[in-house]
Each structure stands twice: as structure tokens, then as C-alpha cells.
Coordinates of C-alpha atoms in Angstrom, one line a residue:
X1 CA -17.6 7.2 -12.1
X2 CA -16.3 6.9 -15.6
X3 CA -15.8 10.5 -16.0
X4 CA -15.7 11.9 -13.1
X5 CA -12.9 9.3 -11.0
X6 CA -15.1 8.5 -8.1
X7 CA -14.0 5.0 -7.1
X8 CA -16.9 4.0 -4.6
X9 CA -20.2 3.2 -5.5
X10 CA -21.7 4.6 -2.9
X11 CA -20.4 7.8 -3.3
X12 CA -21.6 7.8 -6.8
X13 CA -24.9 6.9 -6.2
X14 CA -25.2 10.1 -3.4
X15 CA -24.2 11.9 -5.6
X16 CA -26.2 10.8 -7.9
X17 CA -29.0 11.0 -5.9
X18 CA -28.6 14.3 -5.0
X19 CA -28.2 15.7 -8.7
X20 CA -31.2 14.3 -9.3
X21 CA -33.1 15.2 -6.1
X22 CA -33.7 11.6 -5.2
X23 CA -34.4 11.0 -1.7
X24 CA -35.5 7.5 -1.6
X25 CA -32.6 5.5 -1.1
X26 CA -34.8 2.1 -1.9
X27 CA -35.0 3.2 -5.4
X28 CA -31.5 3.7 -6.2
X29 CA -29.5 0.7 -7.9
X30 CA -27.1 -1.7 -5.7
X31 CA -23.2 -1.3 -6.0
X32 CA -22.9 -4.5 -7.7
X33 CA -25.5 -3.3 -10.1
X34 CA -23.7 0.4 -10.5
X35 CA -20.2 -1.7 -11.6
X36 CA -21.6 -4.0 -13.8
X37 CA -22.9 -0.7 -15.6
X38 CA -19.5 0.6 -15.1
X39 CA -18.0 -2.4 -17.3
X40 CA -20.5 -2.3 -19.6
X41 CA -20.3 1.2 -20.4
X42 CA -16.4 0.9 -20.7
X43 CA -17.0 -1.9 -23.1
X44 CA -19.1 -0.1 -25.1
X45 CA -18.0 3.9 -25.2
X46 CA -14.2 3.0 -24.3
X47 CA -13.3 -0.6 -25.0
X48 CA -9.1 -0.4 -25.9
X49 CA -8.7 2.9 -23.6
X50 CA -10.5 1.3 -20.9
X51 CA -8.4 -2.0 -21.7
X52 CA -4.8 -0.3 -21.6
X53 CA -5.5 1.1 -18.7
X54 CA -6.6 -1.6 -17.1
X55 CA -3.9 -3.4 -18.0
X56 CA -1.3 -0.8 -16.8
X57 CA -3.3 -0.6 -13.6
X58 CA -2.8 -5.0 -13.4
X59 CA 0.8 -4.8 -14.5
X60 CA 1.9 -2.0 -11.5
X61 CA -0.2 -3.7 -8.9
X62 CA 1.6 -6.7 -9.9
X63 CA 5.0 -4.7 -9.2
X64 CA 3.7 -3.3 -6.0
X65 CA 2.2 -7.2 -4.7
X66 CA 5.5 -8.5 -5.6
X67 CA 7.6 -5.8 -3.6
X68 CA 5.6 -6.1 -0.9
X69 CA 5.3 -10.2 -1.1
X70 CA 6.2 -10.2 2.7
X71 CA 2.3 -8.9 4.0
X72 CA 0.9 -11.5 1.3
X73 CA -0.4 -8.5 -0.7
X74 CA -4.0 -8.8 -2.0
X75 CA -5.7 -7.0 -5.3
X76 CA -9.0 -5.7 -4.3
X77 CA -11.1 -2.7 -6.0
X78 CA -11.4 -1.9 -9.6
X79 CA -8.1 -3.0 -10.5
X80 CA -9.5 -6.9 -10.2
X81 CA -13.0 -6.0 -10.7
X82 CA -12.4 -4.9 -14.3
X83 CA -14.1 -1.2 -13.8
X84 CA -10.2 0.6 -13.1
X85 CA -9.8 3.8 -15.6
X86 CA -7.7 6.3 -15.4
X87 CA -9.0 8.2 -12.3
X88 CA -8.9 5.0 -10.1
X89 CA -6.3 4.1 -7.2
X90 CA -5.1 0.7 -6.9
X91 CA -6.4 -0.8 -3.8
X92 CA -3.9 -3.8 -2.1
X93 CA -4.8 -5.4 1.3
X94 CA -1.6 -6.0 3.2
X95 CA -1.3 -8.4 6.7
X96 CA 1.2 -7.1 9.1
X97 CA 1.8 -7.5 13.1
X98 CA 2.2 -3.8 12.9
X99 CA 1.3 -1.0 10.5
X100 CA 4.8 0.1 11.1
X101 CA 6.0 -2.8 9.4
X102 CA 5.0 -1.6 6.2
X103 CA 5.4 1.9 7.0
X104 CA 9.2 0.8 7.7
X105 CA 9.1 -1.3 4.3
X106 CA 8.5 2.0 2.2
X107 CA 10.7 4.5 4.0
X108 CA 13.6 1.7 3.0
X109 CA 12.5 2.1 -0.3
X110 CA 12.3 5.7 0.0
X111 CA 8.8 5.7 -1.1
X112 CA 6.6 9.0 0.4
X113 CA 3.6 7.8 2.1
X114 CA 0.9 9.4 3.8
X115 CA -1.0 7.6 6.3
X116 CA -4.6 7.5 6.1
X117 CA -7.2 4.3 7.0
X118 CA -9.6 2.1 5.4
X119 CA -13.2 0.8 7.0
X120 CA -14.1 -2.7 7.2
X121 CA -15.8 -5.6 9.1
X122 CA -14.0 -7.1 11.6
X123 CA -14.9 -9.6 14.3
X124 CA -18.3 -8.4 13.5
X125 CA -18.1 -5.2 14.4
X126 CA -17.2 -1.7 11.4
X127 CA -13.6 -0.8 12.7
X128 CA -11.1 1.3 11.1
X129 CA -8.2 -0.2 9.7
X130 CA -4.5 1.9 9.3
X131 CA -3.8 2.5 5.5
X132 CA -0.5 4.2 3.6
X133 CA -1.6 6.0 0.0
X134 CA 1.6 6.5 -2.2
X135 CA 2.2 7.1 -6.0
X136 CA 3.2 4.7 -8.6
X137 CA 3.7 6.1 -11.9
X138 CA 0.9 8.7 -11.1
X139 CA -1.7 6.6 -9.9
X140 CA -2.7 6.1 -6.7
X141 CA -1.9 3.6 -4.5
X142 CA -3.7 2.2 -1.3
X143 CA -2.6 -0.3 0.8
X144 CA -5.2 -1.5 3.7
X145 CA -3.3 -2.7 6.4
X146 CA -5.0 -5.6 7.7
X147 CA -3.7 -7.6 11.3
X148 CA -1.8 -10.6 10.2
X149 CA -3.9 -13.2 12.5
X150 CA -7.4 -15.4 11.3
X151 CA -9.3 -12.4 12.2
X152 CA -7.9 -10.1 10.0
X153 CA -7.6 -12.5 7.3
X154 CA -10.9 -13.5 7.8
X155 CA -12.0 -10.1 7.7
X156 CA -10.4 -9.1 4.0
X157 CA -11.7 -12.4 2.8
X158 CA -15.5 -10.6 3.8
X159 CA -14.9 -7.6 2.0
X160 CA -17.6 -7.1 -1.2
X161 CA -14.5 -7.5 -3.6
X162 CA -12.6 -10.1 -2.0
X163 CA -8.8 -10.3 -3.2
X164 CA -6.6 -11.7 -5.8
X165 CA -3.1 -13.1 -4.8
X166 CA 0.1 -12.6 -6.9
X167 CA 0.0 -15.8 -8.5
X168 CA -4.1 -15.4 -9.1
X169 CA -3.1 -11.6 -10.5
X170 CA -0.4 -13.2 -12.5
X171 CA -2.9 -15.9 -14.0
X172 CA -5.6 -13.3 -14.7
X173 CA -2.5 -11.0 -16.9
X174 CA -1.9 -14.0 -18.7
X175 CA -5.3 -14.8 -19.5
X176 CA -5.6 -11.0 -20.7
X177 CA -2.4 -11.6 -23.0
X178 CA -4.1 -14.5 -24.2
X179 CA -7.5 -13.1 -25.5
X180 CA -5.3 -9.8 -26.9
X181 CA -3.7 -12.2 -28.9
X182 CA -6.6 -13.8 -30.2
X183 CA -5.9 -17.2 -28.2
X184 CA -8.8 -18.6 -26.2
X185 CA -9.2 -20.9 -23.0

């Protein structure tokens, strides 16, 4: 994942797996278990490369939460999870009545888009969801457009990650000023 850009897990771990001719899913680690070696590795191996970028990553999602403050934008991925390098997309989950709502948001702006989607739970049930991936600065952007009603809330909240708000991404950038500047909490 760290050299390579693959941002899921799973798809790491299959490939992985197959590399290695391992056919017995049981013995393969748990995403949770694959990021927190992710982190650790970027600690170790890349610690203010790692840092910077995950900073960037922070500062343009910030940007891109407070543009589209309207669909109560919400960080998810490796962006909040601490594991973003320089191969990883921004992931934001978005509420809207209509995809074409945000759609209509970024042609004002005269931001390209392509449409794509994004799989999730909701209502119980694995559904796909309508998504937009765009460009900031190079790095990818995906925005997960989620229904704007209690189910679709609901159903971001469920997600492995969960989400970070603007003001919650705003604290965690101060915090991360903070420690860079030798202050503690």
C-alpha cells in the first residue's frame, strides 16, 4: 500500500495473497490490522514525508469540506485515518436530495468530474451509492454521495472509518500544528 498507492485493504491483501500463493483467506491479517502496519511503517521508514503529506492531504480536504459545507461534508479514508501518502485519494461523504445537487455544485465551479459510485451498507442491505472523483492539486478526490435523510446518515456513520466534520478536521489540524511545534495537550 505504501509503495504501490493501493488505497483498500482488501485489495492489498488479494493481492497479497496472490503474490504469495496464499489461498486461505483465514490466515490473512484484518484491515484494521493491515493499517495499523500501514502507520507504523510510515512512522518508521517515512516519518516527515509521510507527515507533510498527510498534512497537505488534511489541509485540501479541509478546502474541499468547506466549499462543499452545504452536503455537511465528512472526512473518511486515509486522510483521517493517518495512513494517506502520496498515492492516496481523499475520500469525503457528501448528503444530498440528489446527486445532481452536487454534480450542479461543481459544474458552477467549473470543476471536471467524472461520475463513478461507492459501495456501502444501507438499510441493511450492500447498495451502491453515486460518487463524483475530481482533482485537487493532483490528488484525487472522491466524494460518496450519501441520501440526505436518517438512513443515509445512518448509513455513513456504519462505515469501518466513520467521518470527521469540518470543525472535528479543523481540531485534528490544530492538534497537528500543535505537536509540530513542540506543544502538547
Amino acid at each position: 500500500m505504501a509503495e504501490q498507492g493501493i488505497d483498500d485493504p482488501q485489495q492489498a491483501l488479494n493481492k497479497a495473497a496472490a503474490r504469495l500463493g496464499q489461498t486461505d483467506r483465514r490466515q490473512l491479517p484484518e484491515p484494521d490490522e493491515v493499517d495499523a502496519a500501514l502507520i507504523e511503517y510510515n512512522r518508521l521508514f517515512r516519518p516527515a514525508m509521510q507527515s507533510a503529506e498527510l498534512d497537505r492531504q488534511r489541509v485540501l480536504a479541509l478546502e474541499a469540506m468547506e466549499f462543499l459545507a452545504e452536503f455537511d461534508p465528512r472526512l473518511t479514508g486515509a486522510a483521517l485515518d493517518g495512513t494517506a501518502g502520496r498515492h492516496s485519494s481523499i475520500t469525503l461523504q457528501v448528503f444530498a436530495d440528489a446527486p445532481e445537487e452536487v454534480m450542479r455544485k461543481l459544474l458552477d465551479a467549473h470543476v471536471p468530474f467524472r461520475e463513478t459510485s461507492c459501495r456501502c451498507r444501507l438499510r441493511g442491505e450492500n447498495t451502491t451509492l453515486p460518487a463524483l472523483s475530481f482533482y485537487v492539486d493532483e490528488t484525487p478526490m472522491e466524494l460518496c454521495i450519501f441520501p440526505a435523510t436518517a438512513a443515509g446518515r445512518a448509513a455513513a456513520a456504519g462505515n469501518r472509518e466513520g467521518g470527521a466534520s469540518i470543525r472535528e478536521l479543523r481540531t485534528l489540524l490544530g492538534r497537528a500544528a500543535g505537536t509540530e511545534n513542540g506543544e502538547t495537550d
